[in-house]
DNA sequence: GAAATGACCAAATGGACGAATCGGTCAATT
DNA sequence: AATTGACCGATTCGTCCATTTGGTCATTTC
């Protein structure tokens, strides 16, 4: 009940604007009860983020299709993960709070989230290299480049221009990262 | 004298923290004098940014060597332009002010700066396509991807990891954008 | 007697409001 | 005709103090 109430409140109001009193009220428990299960507000927050990360990972895993090529699978996994930022209440709120207020606890969590995504991609890259599907490269750096390219295409491009369609993003991803511009 | 004093003050204190009184004092003129040459604070600022842009353009032009390949020239031009952000007092200050305070006038200017860079790269890309050096692609979008990749490699990567050397960046740029990861 | 509770505390936050500072004007001066 | 700084309204700053916040713990509950 506490986790459910806290998730709802964090999603609606963000980390800073969520008070323990409110979570206790929403969860129909006394305030002290929360502190028998969580050492403090941040630990409660971390617990919720832990399930969020698990959920994202599962979604990404589910989006991968062994029949398809590596680059298409990376595209699918990345796309499904990054859709969270745009469509899930909690991640939207946290993303805004990080940008607008710079709440330290939120920054911490967003860094963790990015690290998890990078680790996930890097693992896929290592497998693809072992299979001989792609050239030898630094997995960490390649994952970083892929993620940044995606974020640019999905979030930054839309700030000033017409949003790109899903297939367009796939094409661009293929063109720039896999095939290369050289003739 | 006014422009010189204003440039110094903007570089040292940023846009918001620079007062017209201070510029007048530094320039050894009365405050009213400034308003006979510039309609307001923002116009004075824009004038200074105009010379900054010209300076950046000249530096980029100078860094291009017709003997070298297209991708190496793009790398050189981008690298020299982006070095401004790291080494020039004024751009450093403005970059910080945009990130930390979100001063509207500064955001405006930084958007203009980015547009100028994108336009510059797009022009280079169009020429390279005409020469048949690279595949057909959307110049605007390609310029966008190149710039974002560069910014990621030069600024974002360094936030949490060992900075990349110049040659490393060149190699990565070649690998991801030009050759592609596919075998 | 273990778990739950809410009154309680120190610390952080947020208005309220007067003082100070800001960008910009303009009559007086050079 | 060009320059100036006193001056103006608007915004920001600093300093209160009342309120709220995260967290504790003696008391109550089952």
Short mmCIF file of C-alpha atoms (C1' of nucleotides) in Angstrom, two decimals:
data_model
loop_
_atom_site.label_atom_id
_atom_site.label_comp_id
_atom_site.label_asym_id
_atom_site.label_seq_id
_atom_site.Cartn_x
_atom_site.Cartn_y
_atom_site.Cartn_z
CA UNK A 1 0.00 0.00 0.00
CA UNK A 2 2.86 2.38 0.86
CA UNK A 3 4.69 1.66 -2.40
CA UNK A 4 1.51 2.03 -4.38
CA UNK A 5 0.66 5.36 -2.75
CA UNK A 6 4.21 6.66 -3.12
CA UNK A 7 4.36 5.66 -6.79
CA UNK A 8 1.13 7.51 -7.44
CA UNK A 9 2.32 10.61 -5.60
CA UNK A 10 5.78 10.67 -7.20
CA UNK A 11 4.14 10.28 -10.62
CA UNK A 12 1.71 13.13 -9.99
CA UNK A 13 3.86 15.62 -8.09
CA UNK A 14 7.47 14.54 -8.48
CA UNK A 15 9.97 13.70 -5.76
CA UNK A 16 10.30 17.01 -3.97
CA UNK A 17 6.61 17.87 -3.93
CA UNK A 18 5.69 14.48 -2.52
CA UNK A 19 5.51 14.58 1.28
CA UNK A 20 5.74 11.61 3.58
CA UNK A 21 2.56 12.84 5.29
CA UNK A 22 0.74 12.67 1.99
CA UNK A 23 2.04 9.20 1.18
CA UNK A 24 0.93 8.04 4.64
CA UNK A 25 -2.51 9.56 4.11
CA UNK A 26 -2.85 8.02 0.64
CA UNK A 27 -1.66 4.65 1.92
CA UNK A 28 -3.99 4.80 4.93
CA UNK A 29 -1.17 4.22 7.39
CA UNK A 30 0.43 6.30 10.11
CA UNK A 31 3.52 8.24 9.12
CA UNK A 32 5.73 6.26 11.47
CA UNK A 33 4.76 3.02 9.75
CA UNK A 34 6.53 4.12 6.60
CA UNK A 35 9.74 4.41 8.59
CA UNK A 36 9.50 0.81 9.79
CA UNK A 37 9.84 -0.32 6.17
CA UNK A 38 12.05 2.40 4.70
CA UNK A 39 14.92 4.15 6.40
CA UNK A 40 14.04 7.48 4.76
CA UNK A 41 12.29 9.17 1.84
CA UNK A 42 15.11 8.46 -0.58
CA UNK A 43 15.13 4.74 0.17
CA UNK A 44 11.41 4.57 -0.55
CA UNK A 45 12.11 6.39 -3.80
CA UNK A 46 14.94 4.00 -4.71
CA UNK A 47 12.69 1.01 -4.13
CA UNK A 48 10.18 2.39 -6.61
CA UNK A 49 12.88 3.13 -9.15
CA UNK A 50 14.14 -0.42 -8.77
CA UNK A 51 10.82 -1.79 -9.99
CA UNK A 52 10.71 0.84 -12.74
CA UNK A 53 14.11 -0.33 -14.01
CA UNK A 54 12.99 -3.94 -13.90
CA UNK A 55 9.86 -3.03 -15.83
CA UNK A 56 11.87 -1.19 -18.47
CA UNK A 57 14.28 -4.09 -18.82
CA UNK A 58 11.42 -6.53 -19.27
CA UNK A 59 9.84 -4.31 -21.92
CA UNK A 60 13.14 -4.07 -23.76
CA UNK A 61 13.68 -7.82 -23.57
CA UNK A 62 10.18 -8.43 -24.85
CA UNK A 63 10.74 -6.12 -27.81
CA UNK A 64 13.74 -8.11 -29.04
CA UNK A 65 13.04 -10.65 -31.77
CA UNK A 66 15.82 -13.21 -32.42
CA UNK A 67 14.65 -13.52 -36.02
CA UNK A 68 15.57 -9.93 -36.79
CA UNK A 69 18.99 -8.39 -37.40
CA UNK A 70 21.11 -6.93 -34.63
CA UNK A 71 20.62 -3.33 -35.60
CA UNK A 72 16.89 -3.74 -35.85
CA UNK A 73 16.81 -5.31 -32.41
CA UNK A 74 18.91 -2.54 -30.89
CA UNK A 75 16.54 -0.09 -32.48
CA UNK A 76 13.51 -1.89 -31.03
CA UNK A 77 15.01 -2.18 -27.56
CA UNK A 78 16.17 1.43 -27.48
CA UNK A 79 12.91 2.68 -28.87
CA UNK A 80 10.85 0.81 -26.29
CA UNK A 81 13.06 1.99 -23.44
CA UNK A 82 13.03 5.61 -24.54
CA UNK A 83 9.27 5.57 -25.01
CA UNK A 84 9.08 5.31 -21.26
CA UNK A 85 10.43 8.82 -20.94
CA UNK A 86 7.68 10.13 -23.12
CA UNK A 87 4.74 8.06 -22.03
CA UNK A 88 5.15 6.92 -18.44
CA UNK A 89 3.89 9.40 -15.86
CA UNK A 90 6.71 8.77 -13.40
CA UNK A 91 9.58 9.11 -15.86
CA UNK A 92 8.02 12.18 -17.44
CA UNK A 93 7.74 13.83 -14.05
CA UNK A 94 11.28 12.89 -13.02
CA UNK A 95 12.68 14.09 -16.33
CA UNK A 96 10.98 17.47 -15.86
CA UNK A 97 12.07 17.71 -12.23
CA UNK A 98 15.68 17.01 -13.16
CA UNK A 99 15.62 19.66 -15.87
CA UNK A 100 13.61 22.35 -14.05
CA UNK A 101 14.71 21.99 -10.44
CA UNK A 102 17.78 19.79 -10.41
CA UNK A 103 16.67 17.89 -7.30
CA UNK A 104 19.79 15.94 -6.24
CA UNK A 105 17.96 12.67 -5.47
CA UNK A 106 16.31 12.81 -8.88
CA UNK A 107 19.59 13.51 -10.66
CA UNK A 108 21.10 10.49 -8.91
CA UNK A 109 18.28 8.28 -10.09
CA UNK A 110 18.41 9.52 -13.67
CA UNK A 111 22.15 8.85 -13.79
CA UNK A 112 21.50 5.31 -12.57
CA UNK A 113 18.81 4.88 -15.20
CA UNK A 114 21.14 5.98 -17.98
CA UNK A 115 23.88 3.67 -16.72
CA UNK A 116 21.43 0.77 -16.76
CA UNK A 117 20.43 1.54 -20.33
CA UNK A 118 24.07 1.84 -21.41
CA UNK A 119 24.94 -1.45 -19.74
CA UNK A 120 22.01 -3.11 -21.47
CA UNK A 121 23.02 -1.90 -24.92
CA UNK A 122 26.69 -2.70 -24.32
CA UNK A 123 25.74 -6.31 -23.56
CA UNK A 124 23.84 -6.56 -26.85
CA UNK A 125 26.84 -5.13 -28.67
CA UNK A 126 29.25 -7.63 -27.14
CA UNK A 127 27.01 -10.49 -28.24
CA UNK A 128 26.79 -9.06 -31.77
CA UNK A 129 30.57 -8.73 -31.94
CA UNK A 130 31.02 -12.33 -30.82
CA UNK A 131 28.57 -13.44 -33.48
CA UNK A 132 30.60 -11.45 -36.00
CA UNK A 133 27.63 -9.31 -36.94
CA UNK A 134 29.48 -6.04 -36.45
CA UNK A 135 33.02 -4.74 -36.49
CA UNK A 136 35.23 -4.76 -33.42
CA UNK A 137 34.59 -1.66 -31.34
CA UNK A 138 34.51 -0.40 -27.76
CA UNK A 139 31.12 -1.67 -26.51
CA UNK A 140 30.78 1.02 -23.86
CA UNK A 141 31.58 3.83 -26.26
CA UNK A 142 29.40 2.39 -29.00
CA UNK A 143 26.48 2.03 -26.61
CA UNK A 144 27.02 5.63 -25.57
CA UNK A 145 27.00 6.85 -29.17
CA UNK A 146 23.88 4.84 -29.99
CA UNK A 147 21.98 6.13 -26.99
CA UNK A 148 22.96 9.73 -27.62
CA UNK A 149 22.01 9.46 -31.27
CA UNK A 150 18.64 8.09 -30.26
CA UNK A 151 17.97 10.73 -27.66
CA UNK A 152 18.92 13.39 -30.18
CA UNK A 153 16.60 11.97 -32.81
CA UNK A 154 13.69 11.29 -30.48
CA UNK A 155 13.84 14.23 -28.09
CA UNK A 156 16.09 17.02 -29.35
CA UNK A 157 14.99 17.01 -32.98
CA UNK A 158 11.35 17.43 -31.96
CA UNK A 159 12.11 20.56 -30.00
CA UNK A 160 12.38 22.68 -33.13
CA UNK A 161 11.23 20.47 -36.00
CA UNK A 162 8.57 18.04 -37.13
CA UNK A 163 8.85 14.78 -35.14
CA UNK A 164 10.42 11.84 -36.97
CA UNK A 165 8.37 8.75 -37.64
CA UNK A 166 9.44 5.42 -36.19
CA UNK A 167 10.51 4.06 -39.57
CA UNK A 168 12.44 7.24 -40.31
CA UNK A 169 14.39 6.84 -37.10
CA UNK A 170 15.12 3.23 -37.99
CA UNK A 171 16.36 4.28 -41.43
CA UNK A 172 18.57 7.02 -40.03
CA UNK A 173 19.95 4.68 -37.40
CA UNK A 174 20.80 2.20 -40.13
CA UNK A 175 22.31 4.84 -42.39
CA UNK A 176 24.51 6.59 -39.88
CA UNK A 177 25.56 3.88 -37.47
CA UNK A 178 25.57 0.73 -39.59
CA UNK A 179 26.05 1.48 -43.25
CA UNK A 180 27.90 4.76 -42.98
CA UNK A 181 27.78 7.75 -45.29
CA UNK A 182 30.78 6.76 -47.38
CA UNK A 183 30.10 5.48 -50.88
CA UNK B 1 34.95 51.21 -26.06
CA UNK B 2 31.41 50.23 -25.16
CA UNK B 3 31.60 46.95 -27.06
CA UNK B 4 34.98 46.20 -25.56
CA UNK B 5 33.77 46.86 -22.03
CA UNK B 6 30.56 44.90 -22.57
CA UNK B 7 32.42 41.93 -24.01
CA UNK B 8 34.71 41.88 -21.01
CA UNK B 9 31.81 42.10 -18.58
CA UNK B 10 29.67 39.49 -20.34
CA UNK B 11 32.68 37.16 -20.39
CA UNK B 12 33.39 37.65 -16.71
CA UNK B 13 29.90 37.79 -15.23
CA UNK B 14 27.50 36.55 -17.90
CA UNK B 15 24.52 38.35 -19.38
CA UNK B 16 22.28 38.72 -16.36
CA UNK B 17 24.97 39.75 -13.91
CA UNK B 18 26.28 42.42 -16.26
CA UNK B 19 24.67 45.79 -15.56
CA UNK B 20 24.50 48.69 -17.96
CA UNK B 21 25.89 50.92 -15.20
CA UNK B 22 28.93 48.69 -14.98
CA UNK B 23 29.48 48.65 -18.73
CA UNK B 24 29.27 52.45 -18.75
CA UNK B 25 31.77 52.67 -15.92
CA UNK B 26 34.18 50.22 -17.61
CA UNK B 27 33.83 52.01 -20.94
CA UNK B 28 34.30 55.44 -19.33
CA UNK B 29 31.10 56.81 -20.80
CA UNK B 30 27.83 57.98 -19.33
CA UNK B 31 25.05 55.45 -19.17
CA UNK B 32 22.93 57.42 -21.63
CA UNK B 33 25.66 57.22 -24.26
CA UNK B 34 25.23 53.48 -24.51
CA UNK B 35 21.60 54.06 -25.46
CA UNK B 36 22.55 56.32 -28.36
CA UNK B 37 24.29 53.35 -30.00
CA UNK B 38 22.16 50.45 -28.80
CA UNK B 39 18.42 50.40 -28.33
CA UNK B 40 18.69 48.21 -25.21
CA UNK B 41 20.82 45.71 -23.34
CA UNK B 42 19.84 42.83 -25.59
CA UNK B 43 20.81 44.66 -28.76
CA UNK B 44 24.24 45.37 -27.32
CA UNK B 45 24.48 41.69 -26.51
CA UNK B 46 23.41 40.65 -30.03
CA UNK B 47 26.06 42.90 -31.54
CA UNK B 48 28.74 41.12 -29.53
CA UNK B 49 27.36 37.72 -30.46
CA UNK B 50 27.41 38.76 -34.12
CA UNK B 51 31.15 39.26 -33.99
CA UNK B 52 31.55 36.04 -32.04
CA UNK B 53 29.72 34.14 -34.78
CA UNK B 54 31.84 35.75 -37.44
CA UNK B 55 34.97 34.84 -35.53
CA UNK B 56 33.84 31.24 -35.19
CA UNK B 57 33.00 31.02 -38.87
CA UNK B 58 36.41 32.39 -39.83
CA UNK B 59 38.12 29.89 -37.54
CA UNK B 60 36.14 27.03 -39.06
CA UNK B 61 36.91 28.20 -42.60
CA UNK B 62 40.58 28.47 -41.75
CA UNK B 63 40.64 24.94 -40.39
CA UNK B 64 39.39 23.44 -43.64
CA UNK B 65 42.06 22.04 -45.95
CA UNK B 66 40.93 21.31 -49.54
CA UNK B 67 43.59 18.61 -49.79
CA UNK B 68 41.92 16.49 -47.13
CA UNK B 69 38.85 14.31 -47.38
CA UNK B 70 35.36 15.57 -46.64
CA UNK B 71 34.95 13.76 -43.37
CA UNK B 72 38.30 14.95 -42.11
CA UNK B 73 37.37 18.52 -42.98
CA UNK B 74 34.01 18.25 -41.27
CA UNK B 75 35.82 16.92 -38.26
CA UNK B 76 38.30 19.79 -38.31
CA UNK B 77 35.63 22.45 -38.75
CA UNK B 78 33.40 20.98 -36.04
CA UNK B 79 36.29 20.51 -33.69
CA UNK B 80 37.48 24.08 -34.08
CA UNK B 81 33.96 25.46 -33.63
CA UNK B 82 33.24 23.36 -30.56
CA UNK B 83 36.57 24.24 -28.98
CA UNK B 84 35.13 27.71 -28.57
CA UNK B 85 32.68 26.40 -26.06
CA UNK B 86 35.46 24.98 -23.95
CA UNK B 87 38.12 27.62 -24.30
CA UNK B 88 36.57 31.00 -24.92
CA UNK B 89 35.55 32.92 -21.84
CA UNK B 90 32.35 34.33 -23.32
CA UNK B 91 30.98 31.07 -24.68
CA UNK B 92 31.88 29.21 -21.48
CA UNK B 93 30.02 31.78 -19.43
CA UNK B 94 26.99 31.75 -21.71
CA UNK B 95 26.89 27.97 -21.77
CA UNK B 96 26.89 27.90 -17.97
CA UNK B 97 24.28 30.64 -17.73
CA UNK B 98 21.97 28.81 -20.13
CA UNK B 99 22.30 25.58 -18.15
CA UNK B 100 22.19 27.02 -14.62
CA UNK B 101 19.81 29.95 -14.92
CA UNK B 102 18.01 29.63 -18.24
CA UNK B 103 18.23 33.36 -18.95
CA UNK B 104 15.87 33.85 -21.94
CA UNK B 105 18.19 36.21 -23.86
CA UNK B 106 21.01 33.71 -23.47
CA UNK B 107 18.86 30.79 -24.60
CA UNK B 108 17.90 32.81 -27.69
CA UNK B 109 21.53 33.43 -28.53
CA UNK B 110 22.57 29.82 -28.01
CA UNK B 111 19.77 28.65 -30.30
CA UNK B 112 20.99 31.09 -32.96
CA UNK B 113 24.54 29.83 -32.50
CA UNK B 114 23.46 26.22 -32.97
CA UNK B 115 21.44 27.12 -36.06
CA UNK B 116 24.48 28.84 -37.52
CA UNK B 117 26.64 25.78 -36.90
CA UNK B 118 24.01 23.46 -38.40
CA UNK B 119 23.68 25.68 -41.47
CA UNK B 120 27.45 25.68 -41.88
CA UNK B 121 27.72 21.89 -41.72
CA UNK B 122 24.69 21.40 -43.97
CA UNK B 123 26.38 23.52 -46.64
CA UNK B 124 29.49 21.34 -46.46
CA UNK B 125 27.34 18.24 -46.76
CA UNK B 126 25.53 19.54 -49.84
CA UNK B 127 28.85 20.23 -51.54
CA UNK B 128 30.12 16.74 -50.65
CA UNK B 129 26.96 15.17 -52.06
CA UNK B 130 27.33 17.11 -55.29
CA UNK B 131 30.91 15.94 -55.53
CA UNK B 132 29.68 12.38 -54.99
CA UNK B 133 31.83 11.94 -51.91
CA UNK B 134 28.95 10.73 -49.77
CA UNK B 135 25.57 9.04 -50.20
CA UNK B 136 22.38 11.00 -50.79
CA UNK B 137 20.91 12.12 -47.48
CA UNK B 138 18.95 14.92 -45.85
CA UNK B 139 21.64 17.61 -45.28
CA UNK B 140 19.82 19.23 -42.39
CA UNK B 141 19.25 15.97 -40.59
CA UNK B 142 22.77 14.74 -41.25
CA UNK B 143 24.26 17.97 -39.96
CA UNK B 144 22.10 17.59 -36.87
CA UNK B 145 23.29 14.03 -36.27
CA UNK B 146 26.93 15.00 -36.79
CA UNK B 147 26.73 17.92 -34.38
CA UNK B 148 24.92 15.94 -31.71
CA UNK B 149 27.44 13.09 -32.01
CA UNK B 150 30.26 15.57 -31.61
CA UNK B 151 28.73 17.31 -28.63
CA UNK B 152 28.13 13.93 -27.02
CA UNK B 153 31.72 12.84 -27.59
CA UNK B 154 33.32 16.13 -26.59
CA UNK B 155 31.11 17.30 -23.72
CA UNK B 156 28.85 14.53 -22.42
CA UNK B 157 31.38 11.71 -22.42
CA UNK B 158 33.79 13.74 -20.30
CA UNK B 159 31.20 14.26 -17.60
CA UNK B 160 31.65 10.76 -16.27
CA UNK B 161 34.65 9.30 -18.10
CA UNK B 162 38.19 9.96 -19.23
CA UNK B 163 38.18 12.63 -21.98
CA UNK B 164 38.71 11.35 -25.52
CA UNK B 165 41.78 12.41 -27.43
CA UNK B 166 41.42 14.36 -30.67
CA UNK B 167 42.50 11.41 -32.81
CA UNK B 168 40.14 9.10 -30.96
CA UNK B 169 37.23 11.39 -31.74
CA UNK B 170 38.27 11.47 -35.37
CA UNK B 171 38.40 7.67 -35.47
CA UNK B 172 35.00 7.29 -33.82
CA UNK B 173 33.51 9.87 -36.16
CA UNK B 174 34.88 7.92 -39.12
CA UNK B 175 33.71 4.58 -37.75
CA UNK B 176 30.16 5.51 -36.84
CA UNK B 177 29.19 8.11 -39.39
CA UNK B 178 31.22 7.22 -42.45
CA UNK B 179 32.17 3.55 -42.50
CA UNK B 180 29.36 2.16 -40.36
CA UNK B 181 29.46 -0.75 -37.97
CA UNK B 182 28.27 -3.35 -40.48
CA UNK B 183 30.83 -5.80 -41.75
"C1'" DG C 1 5.28 -7.68 23.04
"C1'" DA C 2 5.79 -6.51 18.35
"C1'" DA C 3 3.79 -3.42 15.20
"C1'" DA C 4 1.46 0.82 14.35
"C1'" DT C 5 0.66 5.49 15.43
"C1'" DG C 6 0.60 10.61 15.51
"C1'" DA C 7 2.26 14.37 18.59
"C1'" DC C 8 6.49 16.38 18.53
"C1'" DC C 9 11.16 18.45 17.08
"C1'" DA C 10 14.83 20.67 14.51
"C1'" DA C 11 15.63 22.02 9.93
"C1'" DA C 12 14.11 23.58 5.58
"C1'" DT C 13 10.83 26.18 2.92
"C1'" DG C 14 8.00 29.99 1.33
"C1'" DG C 15 5.63 34.17 1.37
"C1'" DA C 16 5.50 39.15 2.86
"C1'" DC C 17 7.53 43.34 2.42
"C1'" DG C 18 10.80 47.11 2.63
"C1'" DA C 19 15.40 48.25 0.67
"C1'" DA C 20 18.36 48.09 -2.99
"C1'" DT C 21 19.31 47.56 -7.80
"C1'" DC C 22 18.07 47.20 -12.45
"C1'" DG C 23 17.13 48.78 -17.45
"C1'" DG C 24 15.75 52.60 -19.67
"C1'" DT C 25 14.40 57.88 -20.22
"C1'" DC C 26 15.17 62.67 -20.77
"C1'" DA C 27 15.96 67.49 -19.37
"C1'" DA C 28 20.14 69.72 -18.55
"C1'" DT C 29 24.91 70.27 -19.99
"C1'" DT C 30 28.88 70.31 -22.90
"C1'" DA D 1 24.42 67.44 -31.98
"C1'" DA D 2 26.40 64.50 -28.64
"C1'" DT D 3 26.94 63.33 -23.84
"C1'" DT D 4 25.54 62.90 -19.30
"C1'" DG D 5 23.74 61.27 -14.76
"C1'" DA D 6 19.66 62.20 -11.84
"C1'" DC D 7 15.50 60.12 -12.01
"C1'" DC D 8 11.50 56.60 -12.75
"C1'" DG D 9 8.90 52.37 -12.62
"C1'" DA D 10 9.81 47.58 -12.42
"C1'" DT D 11 12.30 43.83 -10.83
"C1'" DT D 12 15.25 41.61 -7.59
"C1'" DC D 13 17.30 40.93 -2.96
"C1'" DG D 14 17.57 40.25 1.72
"C1'" DT D 15 15.43 39.43 5.92
"C1'" DC D 16 12.19 38.32 8.60
"C1'" DC D 17 8.68 34.80 10.56
"C1'" DA D 18 4.94 31.53 10.01
"C1'" DT D 19 4.37 27.14 7.98
"C1'" DT D 20 5.73 22.80 6.40
"C1'" DT D 21 8.92 19.04 6.05
"C1'" DG D 22 11.54 14.74 7.04
"C1'" DG D 23 12.36 12.09 10.73
"C1'" DT D 24 11.91 10.38 15.95
"C1'" DC D 25 9.92 8.11 19.76
"C1'" DA D 26 6.86 7.61 23.79
"C1'" DT D 27 2.39 5.79 23.75
"C1'" DT D 28 -1.28 2.90 22.13
"C1'" DT D 29 -3.20 -1.11 19.82
"C1'" DC D 30 -4.20 -5.83 18.91
#
